[in-house]
Coordinates of C-alpha atoms and ligand atoms in Angstrom, one line a residue:
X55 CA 7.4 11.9 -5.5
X56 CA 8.0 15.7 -5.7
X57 CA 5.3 18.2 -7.4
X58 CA 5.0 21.7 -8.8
X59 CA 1.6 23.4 -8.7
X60 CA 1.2 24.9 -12.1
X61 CA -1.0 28.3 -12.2
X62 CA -2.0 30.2 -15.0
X63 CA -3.9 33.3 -13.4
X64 CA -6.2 35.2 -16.6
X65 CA -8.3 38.0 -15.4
X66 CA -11.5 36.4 -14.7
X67 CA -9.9 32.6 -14.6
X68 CA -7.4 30.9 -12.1
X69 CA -6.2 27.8 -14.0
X70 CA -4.0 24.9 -12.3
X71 CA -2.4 21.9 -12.4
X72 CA -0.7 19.8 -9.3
X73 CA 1.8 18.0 -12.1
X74 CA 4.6 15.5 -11.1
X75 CA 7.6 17.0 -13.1
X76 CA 9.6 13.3 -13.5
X77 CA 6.4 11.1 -14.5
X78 CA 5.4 14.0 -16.3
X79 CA 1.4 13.2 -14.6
X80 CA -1.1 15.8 -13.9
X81 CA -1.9 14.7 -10.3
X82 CA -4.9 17.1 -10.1
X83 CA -6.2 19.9 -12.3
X84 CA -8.8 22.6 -12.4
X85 CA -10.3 26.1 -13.3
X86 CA -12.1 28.5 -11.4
X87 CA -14.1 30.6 -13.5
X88 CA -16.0 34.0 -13.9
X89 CA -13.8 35.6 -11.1
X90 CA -15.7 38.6 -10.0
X91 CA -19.0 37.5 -11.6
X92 CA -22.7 36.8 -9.7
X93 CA -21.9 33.4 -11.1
X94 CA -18.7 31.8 -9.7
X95 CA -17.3 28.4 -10.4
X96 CA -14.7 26.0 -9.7
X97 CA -13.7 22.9 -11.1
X98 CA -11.4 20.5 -9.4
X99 CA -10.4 17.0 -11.2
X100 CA -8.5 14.7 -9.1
X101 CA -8.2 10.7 -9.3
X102 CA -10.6 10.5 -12.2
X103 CA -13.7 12.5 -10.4
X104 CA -14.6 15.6 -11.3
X105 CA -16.1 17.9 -8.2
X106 CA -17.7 21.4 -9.7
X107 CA -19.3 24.2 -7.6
X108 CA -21.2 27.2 -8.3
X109 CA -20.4 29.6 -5.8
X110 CA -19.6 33.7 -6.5
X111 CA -16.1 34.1 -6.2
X112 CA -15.3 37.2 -5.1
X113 CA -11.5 38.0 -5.9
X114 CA -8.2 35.7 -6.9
X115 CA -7.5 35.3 -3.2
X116 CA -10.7 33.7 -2.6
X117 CA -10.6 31.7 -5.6
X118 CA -7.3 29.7 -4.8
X119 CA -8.6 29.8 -1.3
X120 CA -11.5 27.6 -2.7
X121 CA -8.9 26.2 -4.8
X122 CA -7.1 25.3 -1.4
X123 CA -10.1 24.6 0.5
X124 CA -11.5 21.8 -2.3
X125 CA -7.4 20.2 -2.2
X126 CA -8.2 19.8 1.7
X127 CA -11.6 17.9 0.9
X128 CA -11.4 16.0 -1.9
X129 CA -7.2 15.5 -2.4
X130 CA -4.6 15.3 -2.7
X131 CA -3.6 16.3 0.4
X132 CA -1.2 19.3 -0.6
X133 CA 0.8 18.3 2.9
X134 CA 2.1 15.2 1.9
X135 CA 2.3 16.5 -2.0
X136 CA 6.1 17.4 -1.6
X137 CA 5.6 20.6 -3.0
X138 CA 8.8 21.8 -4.4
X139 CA 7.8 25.3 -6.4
X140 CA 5.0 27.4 -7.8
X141 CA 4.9 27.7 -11.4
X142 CA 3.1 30.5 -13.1
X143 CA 2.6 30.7 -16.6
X144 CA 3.4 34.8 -17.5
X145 CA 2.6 35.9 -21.2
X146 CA 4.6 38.8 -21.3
X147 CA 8.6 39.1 -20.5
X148 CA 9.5 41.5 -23.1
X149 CA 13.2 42.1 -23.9
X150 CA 13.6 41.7 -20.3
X151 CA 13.5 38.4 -19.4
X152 CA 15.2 35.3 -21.6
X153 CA 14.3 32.5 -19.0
X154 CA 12.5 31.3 -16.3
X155 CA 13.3 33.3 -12.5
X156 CA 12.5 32.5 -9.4
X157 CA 10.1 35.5 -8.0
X158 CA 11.0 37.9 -5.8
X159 CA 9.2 41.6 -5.9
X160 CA 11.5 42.9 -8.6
X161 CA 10.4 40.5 -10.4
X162 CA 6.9 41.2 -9.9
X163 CA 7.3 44.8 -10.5
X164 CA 8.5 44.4 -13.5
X165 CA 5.9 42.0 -14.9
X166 CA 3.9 45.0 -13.6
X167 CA 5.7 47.4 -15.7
X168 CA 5.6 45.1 -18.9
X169 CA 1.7 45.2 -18.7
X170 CA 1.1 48.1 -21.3
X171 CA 2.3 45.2 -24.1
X172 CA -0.4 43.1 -22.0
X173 CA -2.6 44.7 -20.6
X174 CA -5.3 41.5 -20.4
X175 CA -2.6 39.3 -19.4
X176 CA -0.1 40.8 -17.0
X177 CA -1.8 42.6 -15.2
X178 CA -3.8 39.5 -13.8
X179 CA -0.7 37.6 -13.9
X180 CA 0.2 40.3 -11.0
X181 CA -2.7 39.7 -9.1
X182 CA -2.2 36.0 -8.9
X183 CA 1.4 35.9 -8.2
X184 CA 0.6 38.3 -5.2
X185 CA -2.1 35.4 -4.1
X186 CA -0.2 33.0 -4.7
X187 CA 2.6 33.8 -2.6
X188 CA 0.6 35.0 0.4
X189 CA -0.5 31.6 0.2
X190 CA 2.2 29.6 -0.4
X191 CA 4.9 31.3 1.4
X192 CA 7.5 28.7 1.8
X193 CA 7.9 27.7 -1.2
X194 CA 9.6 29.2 -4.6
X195 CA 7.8 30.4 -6.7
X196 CA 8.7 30.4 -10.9
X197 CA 7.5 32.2 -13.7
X198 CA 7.7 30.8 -17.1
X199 CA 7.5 33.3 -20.1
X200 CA 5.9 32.7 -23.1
X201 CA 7.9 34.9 -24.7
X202 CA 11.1 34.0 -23.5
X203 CA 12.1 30.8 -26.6
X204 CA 11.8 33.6 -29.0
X205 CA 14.4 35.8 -27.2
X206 CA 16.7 34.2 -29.6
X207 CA 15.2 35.6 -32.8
X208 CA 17.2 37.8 -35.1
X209 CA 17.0 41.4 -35.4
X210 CA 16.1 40.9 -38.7
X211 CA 13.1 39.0 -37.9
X212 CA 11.7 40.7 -34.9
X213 CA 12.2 44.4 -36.5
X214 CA 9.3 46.2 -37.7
X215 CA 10.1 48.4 -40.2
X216 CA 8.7 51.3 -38.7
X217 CA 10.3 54.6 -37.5
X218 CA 12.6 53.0 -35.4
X219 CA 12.5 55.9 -32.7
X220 CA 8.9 55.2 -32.3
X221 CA 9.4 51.3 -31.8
X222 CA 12.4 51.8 -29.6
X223 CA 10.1 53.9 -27.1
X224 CA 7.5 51.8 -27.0
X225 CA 8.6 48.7 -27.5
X226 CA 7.1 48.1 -30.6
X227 CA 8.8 44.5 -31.9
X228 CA 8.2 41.3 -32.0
X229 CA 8.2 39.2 -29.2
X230 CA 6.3 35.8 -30.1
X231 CA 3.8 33.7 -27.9
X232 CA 3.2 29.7 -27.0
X233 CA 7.3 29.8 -26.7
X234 CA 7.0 27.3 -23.9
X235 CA 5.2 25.0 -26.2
X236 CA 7.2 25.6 -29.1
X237 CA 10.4 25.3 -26.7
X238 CA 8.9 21.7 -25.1
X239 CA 7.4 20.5 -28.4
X240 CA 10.8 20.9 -30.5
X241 CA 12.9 19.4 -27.8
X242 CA 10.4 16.5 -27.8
X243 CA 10.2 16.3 -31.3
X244 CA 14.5 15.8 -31.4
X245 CA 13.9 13.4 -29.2
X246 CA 11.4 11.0 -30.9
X247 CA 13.8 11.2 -34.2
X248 CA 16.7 10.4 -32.1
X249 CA 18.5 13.4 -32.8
X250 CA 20.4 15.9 -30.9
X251 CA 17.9 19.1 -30.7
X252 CA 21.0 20.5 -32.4
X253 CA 20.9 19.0 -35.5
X254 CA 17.5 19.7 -35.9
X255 CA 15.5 22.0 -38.2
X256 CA 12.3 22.3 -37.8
X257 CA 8.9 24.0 -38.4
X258 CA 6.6 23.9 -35.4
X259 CA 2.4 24.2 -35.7
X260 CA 0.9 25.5 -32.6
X261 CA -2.5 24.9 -33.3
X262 CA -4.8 25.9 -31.1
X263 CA -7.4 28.4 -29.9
X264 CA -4.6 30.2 -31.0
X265 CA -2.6 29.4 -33.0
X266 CA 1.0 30.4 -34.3
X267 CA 4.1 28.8 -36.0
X268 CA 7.6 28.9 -35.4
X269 CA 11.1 27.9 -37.1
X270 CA 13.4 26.6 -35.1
X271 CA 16.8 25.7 -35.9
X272 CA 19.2 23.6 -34.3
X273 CA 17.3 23.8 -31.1
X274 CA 17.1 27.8 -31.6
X275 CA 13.8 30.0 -32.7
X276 CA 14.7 31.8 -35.3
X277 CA 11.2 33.1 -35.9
X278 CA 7.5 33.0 -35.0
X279 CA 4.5 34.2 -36.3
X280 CA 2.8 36.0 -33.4
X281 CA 4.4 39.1 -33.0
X282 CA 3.7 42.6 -30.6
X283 CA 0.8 40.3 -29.4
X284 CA -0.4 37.1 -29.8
X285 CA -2.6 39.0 -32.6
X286 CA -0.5 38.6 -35.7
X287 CA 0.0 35.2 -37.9
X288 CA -2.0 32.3 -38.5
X289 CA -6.0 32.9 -39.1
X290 CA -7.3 31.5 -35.4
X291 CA -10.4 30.6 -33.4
X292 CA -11.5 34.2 -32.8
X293 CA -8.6 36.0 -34.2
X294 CA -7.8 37.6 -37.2
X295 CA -3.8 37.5 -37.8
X296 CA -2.4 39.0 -40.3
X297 CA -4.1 41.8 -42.0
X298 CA -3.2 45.0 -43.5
X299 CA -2.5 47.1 -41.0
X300 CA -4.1 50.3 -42.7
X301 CA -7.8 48.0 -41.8
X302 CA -7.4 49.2 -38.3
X303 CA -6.8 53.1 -40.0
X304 CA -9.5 52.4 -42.3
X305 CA -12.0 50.9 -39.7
X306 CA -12.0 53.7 -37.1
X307 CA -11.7 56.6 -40.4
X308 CA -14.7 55.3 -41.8
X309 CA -16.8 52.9 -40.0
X310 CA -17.0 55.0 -36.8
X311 CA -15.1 52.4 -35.1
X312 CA -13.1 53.5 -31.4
X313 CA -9.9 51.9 -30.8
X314 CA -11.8 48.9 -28.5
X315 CA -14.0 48.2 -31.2
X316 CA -11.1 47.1 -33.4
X317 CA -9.2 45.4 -30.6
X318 CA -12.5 43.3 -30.4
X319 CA -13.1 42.8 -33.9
X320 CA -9.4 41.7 -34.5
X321 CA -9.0 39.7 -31.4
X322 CA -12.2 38.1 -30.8
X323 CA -15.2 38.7 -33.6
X324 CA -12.5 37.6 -36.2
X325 CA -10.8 34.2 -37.2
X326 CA -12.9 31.5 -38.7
X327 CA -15.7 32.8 -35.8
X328 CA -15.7 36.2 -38.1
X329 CA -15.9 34.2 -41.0
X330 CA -18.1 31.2 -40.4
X331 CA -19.6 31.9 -36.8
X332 CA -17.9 28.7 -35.4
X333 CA -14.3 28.8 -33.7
X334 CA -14.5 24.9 -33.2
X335 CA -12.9 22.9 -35.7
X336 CA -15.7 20.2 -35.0
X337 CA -18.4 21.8 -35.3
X338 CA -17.0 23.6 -38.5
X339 CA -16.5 20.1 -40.1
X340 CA -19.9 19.6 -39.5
X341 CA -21.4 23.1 -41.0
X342 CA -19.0 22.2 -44.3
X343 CA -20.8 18.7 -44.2
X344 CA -24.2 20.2 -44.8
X345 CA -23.3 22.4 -47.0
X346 CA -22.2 25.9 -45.3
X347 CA -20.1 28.1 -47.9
X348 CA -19.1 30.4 -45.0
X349 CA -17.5 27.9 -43.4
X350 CA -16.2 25.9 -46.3
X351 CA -14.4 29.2 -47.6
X352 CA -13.4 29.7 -43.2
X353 CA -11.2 26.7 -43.5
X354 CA -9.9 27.5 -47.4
X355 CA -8.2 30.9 -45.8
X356 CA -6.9 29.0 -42.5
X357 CA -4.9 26.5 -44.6
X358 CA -4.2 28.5 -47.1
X359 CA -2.6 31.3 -44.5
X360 CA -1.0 28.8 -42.6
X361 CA 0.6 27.5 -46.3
X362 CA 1.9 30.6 -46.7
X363 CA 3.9 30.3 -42.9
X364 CA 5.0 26.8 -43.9
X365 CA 6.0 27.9 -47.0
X366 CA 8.0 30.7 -45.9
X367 CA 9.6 28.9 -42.7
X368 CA 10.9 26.7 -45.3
X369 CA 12.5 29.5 -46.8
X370 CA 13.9 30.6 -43.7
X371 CA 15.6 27.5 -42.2
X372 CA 17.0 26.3 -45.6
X373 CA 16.6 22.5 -44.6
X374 CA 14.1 21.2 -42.7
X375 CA 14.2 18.0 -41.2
X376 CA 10.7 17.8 -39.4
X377 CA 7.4 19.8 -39.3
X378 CA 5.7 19.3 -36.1
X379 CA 2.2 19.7 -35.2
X380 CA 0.3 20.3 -32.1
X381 CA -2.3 21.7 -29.9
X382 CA -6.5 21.2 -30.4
X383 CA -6.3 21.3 -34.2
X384 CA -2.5 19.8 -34.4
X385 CA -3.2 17.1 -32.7
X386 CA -6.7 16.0 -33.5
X387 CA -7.4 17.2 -36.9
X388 CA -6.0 14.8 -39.5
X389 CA -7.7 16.9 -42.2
X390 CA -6.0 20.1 -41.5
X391 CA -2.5 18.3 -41.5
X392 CA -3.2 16.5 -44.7
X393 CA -4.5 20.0 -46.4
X394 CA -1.7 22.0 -44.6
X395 CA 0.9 19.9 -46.4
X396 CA -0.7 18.8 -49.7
X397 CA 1.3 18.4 -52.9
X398 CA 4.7 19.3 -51.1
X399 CA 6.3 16.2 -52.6
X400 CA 8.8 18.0 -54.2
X401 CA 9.9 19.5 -51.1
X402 CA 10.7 16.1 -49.8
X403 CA 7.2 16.6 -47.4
X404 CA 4.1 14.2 -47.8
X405 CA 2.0 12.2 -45.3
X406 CA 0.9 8.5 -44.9
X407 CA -2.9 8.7 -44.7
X408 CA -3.0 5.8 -42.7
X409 CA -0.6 7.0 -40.4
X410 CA -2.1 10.3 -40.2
X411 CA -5.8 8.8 -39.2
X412 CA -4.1 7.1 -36.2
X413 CA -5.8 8.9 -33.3
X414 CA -3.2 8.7 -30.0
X415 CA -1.8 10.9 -27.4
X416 CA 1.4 9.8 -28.2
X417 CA 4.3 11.6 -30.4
X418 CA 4.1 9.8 -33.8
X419 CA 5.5 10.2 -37.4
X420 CA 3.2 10.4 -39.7
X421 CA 4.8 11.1 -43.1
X422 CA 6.3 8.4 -45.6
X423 CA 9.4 6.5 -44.7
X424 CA 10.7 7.8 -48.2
X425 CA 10.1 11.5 -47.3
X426 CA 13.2 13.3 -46.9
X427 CA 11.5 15.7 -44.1
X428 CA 9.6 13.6 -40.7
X429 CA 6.2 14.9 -40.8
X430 CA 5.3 14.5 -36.2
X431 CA 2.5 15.0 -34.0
X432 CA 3.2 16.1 -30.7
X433 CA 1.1 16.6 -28.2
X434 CA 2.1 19.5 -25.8
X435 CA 2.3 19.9 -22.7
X436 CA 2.7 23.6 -21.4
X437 CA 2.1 22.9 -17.6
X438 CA 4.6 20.2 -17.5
X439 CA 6.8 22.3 -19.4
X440 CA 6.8 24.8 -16.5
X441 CA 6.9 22.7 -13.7
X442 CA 10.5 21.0 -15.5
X443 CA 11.4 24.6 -16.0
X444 CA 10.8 25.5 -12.4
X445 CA 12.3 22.6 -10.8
X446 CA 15.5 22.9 -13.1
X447 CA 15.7 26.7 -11.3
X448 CA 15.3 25.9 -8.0
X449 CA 15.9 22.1 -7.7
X450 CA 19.4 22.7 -6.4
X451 CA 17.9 25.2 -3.7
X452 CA 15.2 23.1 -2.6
X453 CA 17.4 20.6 -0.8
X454 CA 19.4 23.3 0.9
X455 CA 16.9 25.6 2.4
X456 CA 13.4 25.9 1.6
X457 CA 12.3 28.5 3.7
X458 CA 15.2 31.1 2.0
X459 CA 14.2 30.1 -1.3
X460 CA 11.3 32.7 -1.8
X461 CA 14.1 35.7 -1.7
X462 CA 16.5 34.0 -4.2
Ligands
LIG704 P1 -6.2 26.7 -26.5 O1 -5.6 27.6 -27.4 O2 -7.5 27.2 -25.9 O3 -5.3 26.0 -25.5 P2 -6.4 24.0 -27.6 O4 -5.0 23.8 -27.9 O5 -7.0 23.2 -26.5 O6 -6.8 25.5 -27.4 O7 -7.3 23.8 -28.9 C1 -8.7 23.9 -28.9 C2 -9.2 23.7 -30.3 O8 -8.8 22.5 -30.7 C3 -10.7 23.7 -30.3 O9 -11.3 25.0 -30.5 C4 -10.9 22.9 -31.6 O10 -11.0 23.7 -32.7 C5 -9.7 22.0 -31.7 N1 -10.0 20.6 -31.4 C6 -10.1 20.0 -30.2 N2 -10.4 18.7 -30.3 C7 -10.5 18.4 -31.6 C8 -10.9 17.3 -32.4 N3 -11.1 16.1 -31.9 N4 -10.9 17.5 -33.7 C9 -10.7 18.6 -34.3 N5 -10.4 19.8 -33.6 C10 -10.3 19.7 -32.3

């Protein structure tokens, strides 16, 4: 057995994942938490058990040092792990990067340099990469963008139309998010219809926390609903998407608003939180069950927003042979699937309700055998994604020379 250690470093959170890139099993996982804080802690799930502390963790460094530390005590031993990479999970590649790379300090520096599109992401990104490779210096180390599936979209449809001197010095585009689990999801979706990803169309929910869409055609994205940032699209957990952009003007004109006060309105005092006080899909269920309007008319704009996307993607791709959902919601919420796709019939989309009720952590079909369009859920899996993305970079490598493989 060979692993990849899977890291996703946010600024106040180190999450991992010890994953086994051919059985596709998480060996171990955990988070540390409240980086920085009085009020540290760390949870580390291996074999089934979970072990938590509550210590103050100072900086990143020391969190995977705990990290480390709680690997050497409770397993699995990291020794005998057959550690082949370090993936890291980076938000932000820009126009820059189109794949996965294997990190060297160019690399780093120019995450670095793409932090003003990220400035919550990136920037910790940074921090933990440097960690990271103090602490595992023999091994490569990968980062996986979650903007690079969508480096494929047209001009067309990453273009805003905006003085296009403006955009081009700030890099004011589209870029798209979740790209590694659009990218795994679609391939896995081809896959469970027996088709090559090729002769595939298809409309991809990522529903989430956050949550966006993509079309993907033939294997290729050719467009998304996040955009600059993760901010625009689908109605989310905290998050507004789309609104007119002239709220933001008329916010901070009139309501004495500063520039962070929108960015946390928009970004996390928004979504069906802003509307119904609840970004939880379960607990919203249960607020429309008693009665709650707020939260009744909180799900009525999510489906109807993410109609519109659904809608529209079909417009875009012309055919489409599947419409895939996944994530939290995507995966768990048969009443959003059934509502997102209600009286498409015409469009050759329905569901089974029987199918659709099947709970399972399996990819399954879950629309009509008539239906010309396959109706999927499929569960993602972004940390496996990366660790199949980093061992497909440096597997060749790692049986010549490990101890090179850092300055490829
Ligand atoms: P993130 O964007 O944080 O990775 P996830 O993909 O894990 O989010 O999705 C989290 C969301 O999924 C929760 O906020 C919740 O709305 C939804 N969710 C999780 N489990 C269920 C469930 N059993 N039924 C309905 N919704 C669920």
């Amino acid at each position: 057995m060979s692993t990849v250690l899977v890291i996703n470093s946010g600024s106040s959170s180190i999450k991992y994942q010890l994953v086994d890139p051919t059985s596709g099993e998480a060996v171990a996982s955990g988070i540390v938490e409240r980086i920085g804080d009085d009020e540290g802690s760390i949870k580390h799930t291996y074999a089934g058990r979970t072990t938590t502390q509550h210590d103050p963790v100072a900086d990143h460094g020391a969190g995977l040092r705990a990290v480390l530390a709680l690997f050497a005590s409770v397993g699995p031993d990291l020794a005998q792990a057959h550690m082949v990479a370090v993936g890291h999970r980076v938000v932000q590649g820009g126009s820059v990067f189109d794949g996965p790379v294997v990190v060297d300090d160019d690399v780093v520096a120019q995450i670095d340099a793409l932090s003003p599109l990220a400035p919550l992401h990136n920037p910790a990104h940074v921090i933990g990469l440097r960690v990271a490779r103090e602490l595992f210096p023999d091994v490569p180390h990968v980062v996986v963008f979650d903007t690079a599936f969508f480096r494929t979209l047209p001009e067309a449809a990453y273009t805003y139309a905006i003085d296009a001197a403006v955009a081009r010095e700030h890099g004011v585009r589209r870029y798209g998010f979740h790209g590694t689990s659009h990218q795994y999801v679609s391939a896995r979706a081809a896959e469970v219809l027996g088709r090559r990803p090729q002769d595939v169309n298809q409309i991809v929910l990522h529903l989430g926390n956050g949550a966006s869409a993509s079309a993907v055609r033939g294997g290729v994205a050719v467009e998304t609903s996040m955009g600059l940032t993760p901010l625009e699209g689908l109605v989310m957990g905290t998050r507004s998407g789309d609104v007119d952009p002239a709220v933001l003007i008329h916010l901070q004109r009139n309501a004495g608003m500063s520039v962070d006060d929108v960015d946390d309105l928009l970004n996390r005092r928004s979504g069906l939180k802003g509307l119904s006080g609840e970004n939880d899909f379960r607990a919203l269920h249960e607020l429309i069950a008693t009665g709650d309007a707020d939260a009744a008319l909180a799900l009525e704009v999510y489906l109807h927003r993410l109609r519109k996307y659904i809608g529209a993607y079909y417009a875009v791709l012309g055919r489409v042979d599947a419409v895939v959902f996944t994530a939290g919601v995507g995966e768990n919420d048969a009443t959003v699937r059934a509502r997102a796709l209600e009286s498409l019939e015409t469009l050759g989309i329905a569901i089974d309700d029987d199918r659709n009720a099947v709970r399972s952590h399996e990819a399954r079909v879950i629309s009509p055998d008539w239906a010309t369009t396959t109706v999927m859920v499929v569960p993602t899996n972004e940390e496996l994604a990366i660790a199949r993305q980093a061992v497909a970079l440096v597997g060749d490598e790692v049986d010549d020379d490990p101890a090179e493989l850092g300055h490829a």
